[in-house]
mmCIF file of C-alpha atoms in Angstrom:
data_model
loop_
_atom_site.group_PDB
_atom_site.id
_atom_site.type_symbol
_atom_site.label_atom_id
_atom_site.label_comp_id
_atom_site.label_asym_id
_atom_site.label_seq_id
_atom_site.Cartn_x
_atom_site.Cartn_y
_atom_site.Cartn_z
ATOM 1 C CA MET O 732 0.382 -23.067 19.018
ATOM 2 C CA ILE O 733 -1.986 -20.885 17.363
ATOM 3 C CA ASN O 734 -3.098 -21.288 13.603
ATOM 4 C CA PRO O 735 -0.973 -18.347 11.918
ATOM 5 C CA ILE O 736 -4.084 -16.835 9.923
ATOM 6 C CA GLU O 737 -5.883 -15.974 13.370
ATOM 7 C CA ASN O 738 -3.162 -13.334 13.544
ATOM 8 C CA ILE O 739 -4.176 -11.473 10.807
ATOM 9 C CA ILE O 740 -5.239 -8.288 11.551
ATOM 10 C CA GLY O 741 -8.547 -7.444 10.569
ATOM 11 C CA GLN O 742 -9.830 -8.620 7.167
ATOM 12 C CA GLU O 743 -12.222 -11.384 8.464
ATOM 13 C CA LYS O 744 -13.360 -12.574 5.238
ATOM 14 C CA VAL O 745 -10.725 -12.693 4.010
ATOM 15 C CA LYS O 746 -8.921 -15.133 6.739
ATOM 16 C CA LEU O 747 -12.458 -17.237 6.718
ATOM 17 C CA THR O 748 -11.506 -17.478 3.263
ATOM 18 C CA LEU O 749 -8.265 -18.926 3.110
ATOM 19 C CA GLN O 750 -9.271 -21.454 6.307
ATOM 20 C CA LYS O 751 -11.819 -22.750 4.340
ATOM 21 C CA ILE O 752 -9.307 -23.295 0.917
ATOM 22 C CA ILE O 753 -7.007 -25.207 3.567
ATOM 23 C CA THR O 754 -9.110 -27.180 5.564
ATOM 24 C CA SER O 755 -11.062 -28.009 1.892
ATOM 25 C CA GLY O 756 -7.379 -29.440 1.113
ATOM 26 C CA LYS O 757 -7.858 -28.199 -2.573
ATOM 27 C CA ILE O 758 -5.693 -25.037 -2.949
ATOM 28 C CA SER O 759 -5.283 -23.111 -6.231
ATOM 29 C CA HIS O 760 -1.821 -22.946 -8.435
ATOM 30 C CA ALA O 761 -1.836 -19.039 -7.957
ATOM 31 C CA PHE O 762 -3.953 -16.483 -5.941
ATOM 32 C CA LEU O 763 -4.260 -12.830 -6.501
ATOM 33 C CA PHE O 764 -4.237 -10.397 -3.037
ATOM 34 C CA ARG O 765 -5.834 -7.626 -4.260
ATOM 35 C CA GLY O 766 -6.721 -3.999 -2.249
ATOM 36 C CA TYR O 767 -5.472 -0.876 -1.174
ATOM 37 C CA GLU O 768 -1.624 -0.319 0.037
ATOM 38 C CA GLY O 769 -0.926 -0.705 3.737
ATOM 39 C CA VAL O 770 -3.606 -2.941 4.255
ATOM 40 C CA GLY O 771 -1.417 -6.698 5.053
ATOM 41 C CA LYS O 772 -1.707 -8.360 1.867
ATOM 42 C CA GLU O 773 1.579 -9.364 2.231
ATOM 43 C CA ASP O 774 1.017 -10.310 6.057
ATOM 44 C CA ALA O 775 -1.565 -12.773 4.974
ATOM 45 C CA ALA O 776 0.486 -14.394 2.706
ATOM 46 C CA ILE O 777 2.847 -15.523 4.809
ATOM 47 C CA LYS O 778 0.487 -16.268 7.671
ATOM 48 C CA PHE O 779 -1.515 -18.411 4.947
ATOM 49 C CA ALA O 780 1.966 -20.256 3.622
ATOM 50 C CA GLN O 781 2.878 -21.119 7.902
ATOM 51 C CA ALA O 782 -0.949 -22.096 8.125
ATOM 52 C CA ILE O 783 -0.297 -24.587 5.368
ATOM 53 C CA VAL O 784 2.524 -25.713 7.224
ATOM 54 C CA PHE O 785 0.358 -25.748 10.558
ATOM 55 C CA ASN O 786 -2.298 -27.727 9.490
ATOM 56 C CA SER O 787 0.061 -30.479 8.075
ATOM 57 C CA LYS O 788 1.057 -33.728 9.236
ATOM 58 C CA LEU O 789 4.371 -32.826 10.169
ATOM 59 C CA SER O 790 5.832 -33.123 13.711
ATOM 60 C CA ASP O 791 5.122 -29.768 16.258
ATOM 61 C CA GLU O 792 8.933 -29.783 16.139
ATOM 62 C CA LYS O 793 9.276 -29.711 12.177
ATOM 63 C CA LYS O 794 6.045 -27.107 12.584
ATOM 64 C CA GLN O 795 7.742 -24.712 14.396
ATOM 65 C CA LEU O 796 11.136 -24.647 12.496
ATOM 66 C CA TYR O 797 9.694 -24.378 8.918
ATOM 67 C CA ILE O 798 6.305 -21.761 10.434
ATOM 68 C CA SER O 799 9.524 -19.527 11.896
ATOM 69 C CA GLN O 800 11.490 -19.943 8.386
ATOM 70 C CA ILE O 801 8.430 -18.990 6.396
ATOM 71 C CA GLY O 802 8.185 -15.611 8.759
ATOM 72 C CA LYS O 803 12.192 -15.154 7.842
ATOM 73 C CA LEU O 804 11.475 -14.850 4.101
ATOM 74 C CA THR O 805 14.106 -17.584 4.307
ATOM 75 C CA GLU O 806 14.539 -19.869 1.113
ATOM 76 C CA PRO O 807 13.311 -22.889 0.596
ATOM 77 C CA PHE O 808 10.584 -22.328 2.783
ATOM 78 C CA ILE O 809 9.004 -19.382 0.941
ATOM 79 C CA LYS O 810 10.411 -16.908 -2.256
ATOM 80 C CA TYR O 811 9.539 -13.358 -2.010
ATOM 81 C CA ILE O 812 9.913 -11.584 -5.281
ATOM 82 C CA PHE O 813 10.126 -7.656 -5.222
ATOM 83 C CA PRO O 814 11.168 -4.831 -7.527
ATOM 84 C CA LEU O 815 14.873 -4.777 -7.875
ATOM 85 C CA PRO O 816 17.722 -1.702 -9.053
ATOM 86 C CA ARG O 817 19.295 -2.860 -12.435
ATOM 87 C CA GLY O 818 22.801 -3.551 -12.026
ATOM 88 C CA LYS O 819 25.374 -2.565 -14.736
ATOM 89 C CA ASN O 820 25.525 -3.863 -18.018
ATOM 90 C CA GLU O 821 23.131 -6.570 -16.925
ATOM 91 C CA THR O 822 21.430 -8.378 -19.034
ATOM 92 C CA ASP O 823 17.918 -10.486 -18.692
ATOM 93 C CA ASP O 824 20.543 -13.881 -19.051
ATOM 94 C CA ASP O 825 22.047 -12.754 -15.215
ATOM 95 C CA ARG O 826 20.774 -14.089 -12.081
ATOM 96 C CA PRO O 827 18.970 -11.132 -10.505
ATOM 97 C CA TYR O 828 21.917 -10.279 -8.209
ATOM 98 C CA GLU O 829 24.691 -10.594 -10.303
ATOM 99 C CA LYS O 830 25.736 -7.336 -11.380
ATOM 100 C CA LEU O 831 24.610 -5.156 -8.761
ATOM 101 C CA LYS O 832 26.809 -3.140 -6.364
ATOM 102 C CA GLU O 833 28.457 -4.422 -2.846
ATOM 103 C CA GLU O 834 26.577 -1.458 -1.541
ATOM 104 C CA GLU O 835 23.121 -1.859 -3.019
ATOM 105 C CA LEU O 836 23.133 -5.865 -1.975
ATOM 106 C CA ASP O 837 24.081 -4.491 1.850
ATOM 107 C CA LEU O 838 20.870 -2.201 1.387
ATOM 108 C CA ILE O 839 18.927 -4.997 -0.083
ATOM 109 C CA GLN O 840 19.563 -7.538 2.404
ATOM 110 C CA GLU O 841 19.340 -4.756 5.227
ATOM 111 C CA GLU O 842 15.483 -3.858 3.757
ATOM 112 C CA LEU O 843 14.393 -7.870 4.001
ATOM 113 C CA ASN O 844 15.700 -8.218 7.187
ATOM 114 C CA LYS O 845 13.382 -5.154 8.071
ATOM 115 C CA LYS O 846 10.725 -7.095 6.125
ATOM 116 C CA SER O 847 11.390 -10.040 7.899
ATOM 117 C CA LEU O 848 10.210 -9.083 11.488
ATOM 118 C CA ASN O 849 7.702 -6.506 10.118
ATOM 119 C CA HIS O 850 5.580 -8.121 7.443
ATOM 120 C CA PHE O 851 3.677 -4.652 7.157
ATOM 121 C CA TYR O 852 7.062 -2.714 6.153
ATOM 122 C CA LYS O 853 7.500 -1.256 2.827
ATOM 123 C CA ILE O 854 11.362 -2.708 1.229
ATOM 124 C CA GLN O 855 12.583 0.792 -0.160
ATOM 125 C CA ILE O 856 15.501 0.384 -2.393
ATOM 126 C CA PRO O 857 16.381 3.579 -4.659
ATOM 127 C CA LYS O 858 16.063 2.758 -8.514
ATOM 128 C CA ALA O 859 13.929 -0.368 -8.053
ATOM 129 C CA ASN O 860 11.066 0.612 -10.112
ATOM 130 C CA PHE O 861 10.262 -2.759 -11.784
ATOM 131 C CA ILE O 862 10.511 -6.616 -11.358
ATOM 132 C CA LYS O 863 13.188 -7.790 -13.652
ATOM 133 C CA ILE O 864 12.359 -10.625 -15.887
ATOM 134 C CA ASN O 865 15.749 -12.270 -14.118
ATOM 135 C CA SER O 866 13.549 -12.587 -11.019
ATOM 136 C CA ILE O 867 10.680 -14.231 -12.526
ATOM 137 C CA ARG O 868 13.115 -16.906 -14.464
ATOM 138 C CA GLU O 869 15.004 -17.722 -10.722
ATOM 139 C CA ILE O 870 11.946 -19.226 -9.662
ATOM 140 C CA ASN O 871 13.199 -22.271 -11.934
ATOM 141 C CA HIS O 872 15.949 -22.595 -9.128
ATOM 142 C CA PHE O 873 13.615 -21.940 -6.340
ATOM 143 C CA VAL O 874 11.885 -25.018 -7.184
ATOM 144 C CA SER O 875 14.656 -27.173 -7.337
ATOM 145 C CA LEU O 876 15.345 -26.784 -4.080
ATOM 146 C CA SER O 877 15.153 -29.771 -1.630
ATOM 147 C CA TYR O 878 11.899 -29.323 0.763
ATOM 148 C CA GLU O 879 9.110 -31.645 2.365
ATOM 149 C CA GLU O 880 8.049 -33.194 -0.534
ATOM 150 C CA SER O 881 4.015 -32.975 0.692
ATOM 151 C CA LEU O 882 4.146 -29.322 1.525
ATOM 152 C CA LYS O 883 3.115 -26.683 -0.304
ATOM 153 C CA ARG O 884 5.557 -23.654 -1.221
ATOM 154 C CA ILE O 885 4.429 -19.864 -1.829
ATOM 155 C CA ILE O 886 6.012 -18.082 -4.100
ATOM 156 C CA LEU O 887 5.043 -14.145 -3.513
ATOM 157 C CA ILE O 888 5.370 -11.933 -5.562
ATOM 158 C CA SER O 889 5.399 -8.189 -4.435
ATOM 159 C CA ASP O 890 3.826 -4.996 -5.688
ATOM 160 C CA ALA O 891 2.898 -7.594 -9.265
ATOM 161 C CA HIS O 892 1.512 -4.730 -11.281
ATOM 162 C CA LEU O 893 5.424 -3.521 -11.088
ATOM 163 C CA MET O 894 6.364 -6.614 -14.239
ATOM 164 C CA ASN O 895 6.797 -5.312 -17.046
ATOM 165 C CA GLU O 896 5.821 -7.325 -20.034
ATOM 166 C CA PRO O 897 8.447 -9.638 -20.236
ATOM 167 C CA SER O 898 8.111 -10.477 -16.708
ATOM 168 C CA GLN O 899 4.358 -11.179 -16.966
ATOM 169 C CA ASN O 900 4.517 -13.361 -20.160
ATOM 170 C CA ALA O 901 7.703 -15.467 -17.933
ATOM 171 C CA LEU O 902 5.227 -15.693 -15.083
ATOM 172 C CA LEU O 903 2.277 -16.485 -17.246
ATOM 173 C CA LYS O 904 4.375 -19.599 -18.915
ATOM 174 C CA ASN O 905 4.764 -20.492 -14.643
ATOM 175 C CA LEU O 906 1.024 -20.231 -14.394
ATOM 176 C CA GLU O 907 0.105 -21.989 -17.126
ATOM 177 C CA GLU O 908 2.226 -25.277 -16.410
ATOM 178 C CA PRO O 909 2.833 -24.459 -12.780
ATOM 179 C CA PRO O 910 5.263 -26.532 -11.089
ATOM 180 C CA PRO O 911 4.407 -29.141 -8.235
ATOM 181 C CA ASN O 912 3.532 -27.711 -4.771
ATOM 182 C CA ILE O 913 4.110 -24.295 -5.576
ATOM 183 C CA ILE O 914 1.275 -21.783 -4.870
ATOM 184 C CA PHE O 915 2.062 -17.740 -6.475
ATOM 185 C CA ILE O 916 1.012 -15.039 -4.577
ATOM 186 C CA LEU O 917 0.714 -11.695 -6.516
ATOM 187 C CA SER O 918 -0.107 -9.255 -4.025
ATOM 188 C CA THR O 919 -1.030 -5.464 -5.747
ATOM 189 C CA ASN O 920 -3.143 -2.289 -5.233
ATOM 190 C CA TYR O 921 -3.278 -1.928 -9.300
ATOM 191 C CA PRO O 922 -4.620 -5.315 -10.372
ATOM 192 C CA GLU O 923 -5.292 -3.194 -13.481
ATOM 193 C CA ARG O 924 -1.950 -3.043 -14.679
ATOM 194 C CA LEU O 925 -1.719 -7.026 -14.907
ATOM 195 C CA LYS O 926 -2.029 -8.770 -18.264
ATOM 196 C CA SER O 927 -5.892 -10.158 -18.238
ATOM 197 C CA THR O 928 -4.121 -13.881 -19.298
ATOM 198 C CA VAL O 929 -2.393 -13.634 -15.680
ATOM 199 C CA ILE O 930 -5.346 -12.696 -13.783
ATOM 200 C CA SER O 931 -7.768 -15.068 -14.695
ATOM 201 C CA ARG O 932 -5.353 -17.863 -13.794
ATOM 202 C CA CYS O 933 -5.825 -16.887 -10.440
ATOM 203 C CA TRP O 934 -8.210 -17.147 -7.671
ATOM 204 C CA ASN O 935 -8.697 -13.308 -6.607
ATOM 205 C CA ILE O 936 -8.874 -12.395 -2.556
ATOM 206 C CA THR O 937 -9.977 -8.840 -2.288
ATOM 207 C CA PHE O 938 -8.588 -7.330 0.774
ATOM 208 C CA GLN O 939 -10.677 -4.404 2.262
ATOM 209 C CA PRO O 940 -9.336 -0.984 4.229
ATOM 210 C CA LEU O 941 -8.672 -1.465 8.062
ATOM 211 C CA ASN O 942 -10.727 0.274 10.576
ATOM 212 C CA ASN O 943 -9.012 2.764 12.404
ATOM 213 C CA TYR O 944 -8.426 0.407 15.504
ATOM 214 C CA GLU O 945 -6.488 -1.951 13.042
ATOM 215 C CA VAL O 946 -4.581 0.792 11.770
ATOM 216 C CA ALA O 947 -3.545 2.151 15.249
ATOM 217 C CA LYS O 948 -3.119 -1.336 16.082
ATOM 218 C CA VAL O 949 -0.300 -2.173 13.670
ATOM 219 C CA LEU O 950 1.183 1.421 13.678
ATOM 220 C CA HIS O 951 1.423 0.813 17.792
ATOM 221 C CA GLU O 952 2.862 -3.173 17.809
ATOM 222 C CA LYS O 953 4.636 -3.078 14.493
ATOM 223 C CA PHE O 954 6.015 0.125 13.856
ATOM 224 C CA ASP O 955 6.437 1.133 17.903
ATOM 225 C CA ILE O 956 4.564 4.242 17.061
ATOM 226 C CA ASP O 957 2.831 5.964 20.552
ATOM 227 C CA SER O 958 -0.635 4.839 20.973
ATOM 228 C CA ALA O 959 -2.070 8.543 22.001
ATOM 229 C CA LEU O 960 -0.521 9.594 18.202
ATOM 230 C CA ALA O 961 -1.493 6.336 16.255
ATOM 231 C CA ASP O 962 -5.061 6.730 17.743
ATOM 232 C CA LYS O 963 -4.850 10.113 16.254
ATOM 233 C CA ILE O 964 -3.377 9.109 12.961
ATOM 234 C CA ALA O 965 -5.355 5.999 12.406
ATOM 235 C CA VAL O 966 -8.625 8.269 11.736
ATOM 236 C CA LEU O 967 -6.968 10.569 8.797
ATOM 237 C CA SER O 968 -5.110 6.832 7.286
ATOM 238 C CA ASN O 969 -8.046 5.714 5.258
ATOM 239 C CA GLY O 970 -7.668 2.286 6.089
ATOM 240 C CA SER O 971 -4.246 2.398 4.926
ATOM 241 C CA VAL O 972 -0.946 1.522 7.159
ATOM 242 C CA THR O 973 1.019 2.764 4.517
ATOM 243 C CA GLN O 974 -1.322 6.265 4.240
ATOM 244 C CA ALA O 975 -1.048 6.596 8.301
ATOM 245 C CA LEU O 976 3.069 5.776 8.094
ATOM 246 C CA LYS O 977 3.115 8.833 5.674
ATOM 247 C CA ILE O 978 1.377 11.347 7.371
ATOM 248 C CA ILE O 979 3.554 10.748 10.544
ATOM 249 C CA ASN O 980 6.679 11.535 8.234
ATOM 250 C CA TYR O 981 5.668 14.939 6.752
ATOM 251 C CA GLY O 982 3.857 15.445 9.552
ATOM 252 C CA LEU O 983 0.137 15.895 11.252
ATOM 253 C CA GLU O 984 0.252 19.252 12.303
ATOM 254 C CA GLU O 985 2.352 20.748 9.168
ATOM 255 C CA LEU O 986 -0.153 19.108 6.643
ATOM 256 C CA LYS O 987 -3.221 20.277 8.619
ATOM 257 C CA ASP O 988 -1.272 23.771 8.453
ATOM 258 C CA LYS O 989 -0.960 23.310 4.375
ATOM 259 C CA THR O 990 -4.510 22.510 3.801
ATOM 260 C CA ILE O 991 -5.722 25.023 5.832
ATOM 261 C CA LYS O 992 -3.502 28.238 3.800
ATOM 262 C CA VAL O 993 -4.718 25.948 0.358
ATOM 263 C CA LEU O 994 -8.287 26.177 1.589
ATOM 264 C CA ARG O 995 -8.144 29.877 2.881
ATOM 265 C CA TYR O 996 -6.315 31.189 -0.615
ATOM 266 C CA SER O 997 -8.598 28.771 -3.185
ATOM 267 C CA PHE O 998 -11.798 30.342 -1.723
ATOM 268 C CA GLY O 999 -10.188 33.762 -1.496
ATOM 269 C CA LYS O 1000 -9.845 33.096 -5.367
ATOM 270 C CA LYS O 1001 -6.246 34.092 -5.134
ATOM 271 C CA TYR O 1002 -4.606 31.666 -7.152
ATOM 272 C CA TYR O 1003 -0.909 32.538 -7.028
ATOM 273 C CA SER O 1004 -0.733 32.057 -3.733
ATOM 274 C CA ALA O 1005 -2.674 28.896 -3.452
ATOM 275 C CA PHE O 1006 -0.765 27.404 -5.865
ATOM 276 C CA LYS O 1007 2.302 29.026 -4.394
ATOM 277 C CA GLU O 1008 2.087 26.453 -1.594
ATOM 278 C CA PHE O 1009 2.099 23.673 -4.226
ATOM 279 C CA GLU O 1010 5.058 25.062 -5.288
ATOM 280 C CA ASN O 1011 8.277 23.014 -3.507
ATOM 281 C CA PHE O 1012 6.449 19.423 -4.129
ATOM 282 C CA SER O 1013 5.700 20.032 -7.345
ATOM 283 C CA LYS O 1014 9.020 20.736 -8.813
ATOM 284 C CA GLU O 1015 9.691 17.426 -6.955
ATOM 285 C CA SER O 1016 6.479 15.583 -8.567
ATOM 286 C CA ASP O 1017 6.126 14.314 -5.046
ATOM 287 C CA THR O 1018 2.500 13.036 -5.780
ATOM 288 C CA GLU O 1019 2.971 11.393 -2.975
ATOM 289 C CA TYR O 1020 2.498 14.561 -0.347
ATOM 290 C CA PHE O 1021 0.063 15.907 -3.016
ATOM 291 C CA GLU O 1022 -2.183 12.890 -2.426
ATOM 292 C CA LEU O 1023 -2.385 13.434 1.639
ATOM 293 C CA ILE O 1024 -2.685 16.857 1.100
ATOM 294 C CA ILE O 1025 -6.029 15.783 -1.101
ATOM 295 C CA SER O 1026 -7.231 13.655 1.380
ATOM 296 C CA LEU O 1027 -7.052 16.363 4.516
ATOM 297 C CA LEU O 1028 -8.951 18.803 1.935
ATOM 298 C CA ILE O 1029 -11.758 16.316 1.631
ATOM 299 C CA HIS O 1030 -11.495 15.525 5.510
ATOM 300 C CA TRP O 1031 -11.873 19.459 6.146
ATOM 301 C CA LEU O 1032 -14.760 19.454 3.855
ATOM 302 C CA ASN O 1033 -16.192 16.413 5.690
ATOM 303 C CA ASP O 1034 -15.742 18.292 8.961
ATOM 304 C CA PHE O 1035 -17.044 21.263 7.350
ATOM 305 C CA TYR O 1036 -20.416 19.422 7.040
ATOM 306 C CA LYS O 1037 -20.083 17.769 10.468
ATOM 307 C CA TYR O 1038 -19.528 21.607 12.008
ATOM 308 C CA ARG O 1039 -22.445 22.428 10.277
ATOM 309 C CA THR O 1040 -24.897 19.473 11.457
ATOM 310 C CA ASN O 1041 -23.177 18.835 14.517
ATOM 311 C CA SER O 1042 -22.797 15.281 13.399
ATOM 312 C CA GLY O 1043 -19.797 14.028 14.725
ATOM 313 C CA GLU O 1044 -15.918 14.499 16.230
ATOM 314 C CA LEU O 1045 -14.049 16.776 13.707
ATOM 315 C CA ILE O 1046 -10.551 15.846 12.656
ATOM 316 C CA PHE O 1047 -9.499 20.071 12.330
ATOM 317 C CA LYS O 1048 -11.029 20.471 15.932
ATOM 318 C CA ASP O 1049 -7.883 22.599 16.217
ATOM 319 C CA TYR O 1050 -8.540 25.175 13.527
ATOM 320 C CA ILE O 1051 -11.829 25.517 14.521
ATOM 321 C CA GLU O 1052 -12.149 29.103 13.650
ATOM 322 C CA THR O 1053 -11.901 28.098 9.835
ATOM 323 C CA PHE O 1054 -15.333 27.016 10.272
ATOM 324 C CA GLU O 1055 -17.322 28.949 12.270
ATOM 325 C CA LYS O 1056 -15.641 32.065 9.755
ATOM 326 C CA PHE O 1057 -16.340 29.961 6.431
ATOM 327 C CA TYR O 1058 -20.210 29.061 8.240
ATOM 328 C CA LEU O 1059 -20.852 32.830 9.270
ATOM 329 C CA ARG O 1060 -20.021 33.912 5.525
ATOM 330 C CA TYR O 1061 -22.029 30.681 3.677
ATOM 331 C CA PRO O 1062 -24.483 29.373 6.182
ATOM 332 C CA ASN O 1063 -26.211 27.364 3.217
ATOM 333 C CA ILE O 1064 -23.049 26.288 0.902
ATOM 334 C CA ASP O 1065 -23.107 22.340 0.353
ATOM 335 C CA LEU O 1066 -19.225 21.159 0.107
ATOM 336 C CA LEU O 1067 -19.877 17.088 -0.382
ATOM 337 C CA PRO O 1068 -20.103 17.229 -3.757
ATOM 338 C CA LEU O 1069 -16.357 19.203 -3.581
ATOM 339 C CA ALA O 1070 -14.863 16.968 -1.953
ATOM 340 C CA ASN O 1071 -16.427 13.971 -4.215
ATOM 341 C CA ARG O 1072 -14.468 15.896 -7.015
ATOM 342 C CA LEU O 1073 -11.634 16.283 -5.491
ATOM 343 C CA ASP O 1074 -11.326 12.400 -5.067
ATOM 344 C CA GLU O 1075 -11.593 12.213 -8.430
ATOM 345 C CA ILE O 1076 -8.744 14.144 -9.340
ATOM 346 C CA SER O 1077 -7.135 12.121 -6.536
ATOM 347 C CA SER O 1078 -7.734 8.651 -8.342
ATOM 348 C CA ARG O 1079 -6.358 10.202 -11.545
ATOM 349 C CA LEU O 1080 -3.135 10.785 -10.451
ATOM 350 C CA LYS O 1081 -2.859 6.796 -10.210
ATOM 351 C CA ASN O 1082 -2.977 7.239 -14.281
ATOM 352 C CA ASN O 1083 0.030 9.738 -14.437
ATOM 353 C CA ILE O 1084 -1.876 12.700 -14.651
ATOM 354 C CA ASN O 1085 0.057 15.894 -14.802
ATOM 355 C CA LEU O 1086 1.098 17.278 -11.332
ATOM 356 C CA ASN O 1087 0.768 20.758 -12.332
ATOM 357 C CA LEU O 1088 -2.180 20.574 -13.910
ATOM 358 C CA ALA O 1089 -3.933 18.556 -11.306
ATOM 359 C CA ILE O 1090 -2.458 21.252 -8.969
ATOM 360 C CA SER O 1091 -4.071 23.941 -11.195
ATOM 361 C CA ASN O 1092 -7.698 21.526 -11.368
ATOM 362 C CA ILE O 1093 -8.006 21.474 -7.557
ATOM 363 C CA ILE O 1094 -7.136 25.214 -6.881
ATOM 364 C CA SER O 1095 -9.719 25.959 -9.627
ATOM 365 C CA GLU O 1096 -12.279 23.374 -8.092
ATOM 366 C CA ILE O 1097 -12.497 25.016 -5.058
ATOM 367 C CA SER O 1098 -12.618 28.076 -5.785
ATOM 368 C CA SER O 1099 -15.419 27.177 -7.410
ATOM 369 C CA VAL O 1100 -18.031 26.725 -5.330
ATOM 370 C CA ILE O 1101 -17.550 30.528 -3.690
ATOM 371 C CA PRO O 1102 -20.293 32.530 -5.610
ATOM 372 C CA ALA O 1103 -18.897 35.747 -7.220
ATOM 373 C CA LYS O 1104 -19.082 39.011 -5.682
#
């Protein structure tokens, strides 16, 4: 049997830290796994739970059974808490699944099955916008389930930032008086949305973006993406498997074409035409699509610098004529400060900035770098 921690993709510092914690025998009762979405935080949490079993004194037969069941997210071996929809007439005293419709329960089970087979898979359930307080209260039931007394168990809270204040307060009681042999792992890409009292009671472990090879490896091995496409998408992923999957979902060539049109109209100060390119998804408040376009705009700007300095492979190499024409007209222009400003606008989207305002800012920033005639 191989130590499950060795199977974590990338995250070498995290792997070293987790192994040291297990070897020391002094495992904290709570961890905060923080970092960008799609870098393997939950996969690492599950493998950490498996590694605790691997390093135990159980028989090999029991180790294999427990490790397998943890991988399948089976209680009482591990508890996986994630956002759920609220049922009709549901109260906080109801159990989390009690008032949900049969079709909702079927979908949740289907999503859990996908997650159990691929720990990088992101569960998607309509109207599941927050972690309910009754999901946190259900921890008491989990703690009461029979298990090996000498082993510690993991409670993994996905998207922990989606706990509202009552849910965080309920969790805080468990963190202040932790149940014996229970380890809480909160996974989040927005730690700033958690109460400081929750954060202070957790051992913070920061995850870094994956490199291109690691992203491509996950795409190919976990999502059955063709290797050539996986390599191409990984370069645009910013180290996030989630970002890579979004690009695949929307279509790489469509996104590139949209990016070129936005640049062409914005550089030409054709504000109405540029705004029209955003119109379809701005009506739907599709910030996800908008963030991808901003990311590709930044990649084009960086590509222009590479083209001008002959210093690297271009992501937009299929659009080489756009660099040639732009360079002939503006040979001395510096677009890197613009890339930084677009990145700042993208960051503000996470704080619920008005989408139409963000679009206007993007177009204005791009057009402003072109000297007036």
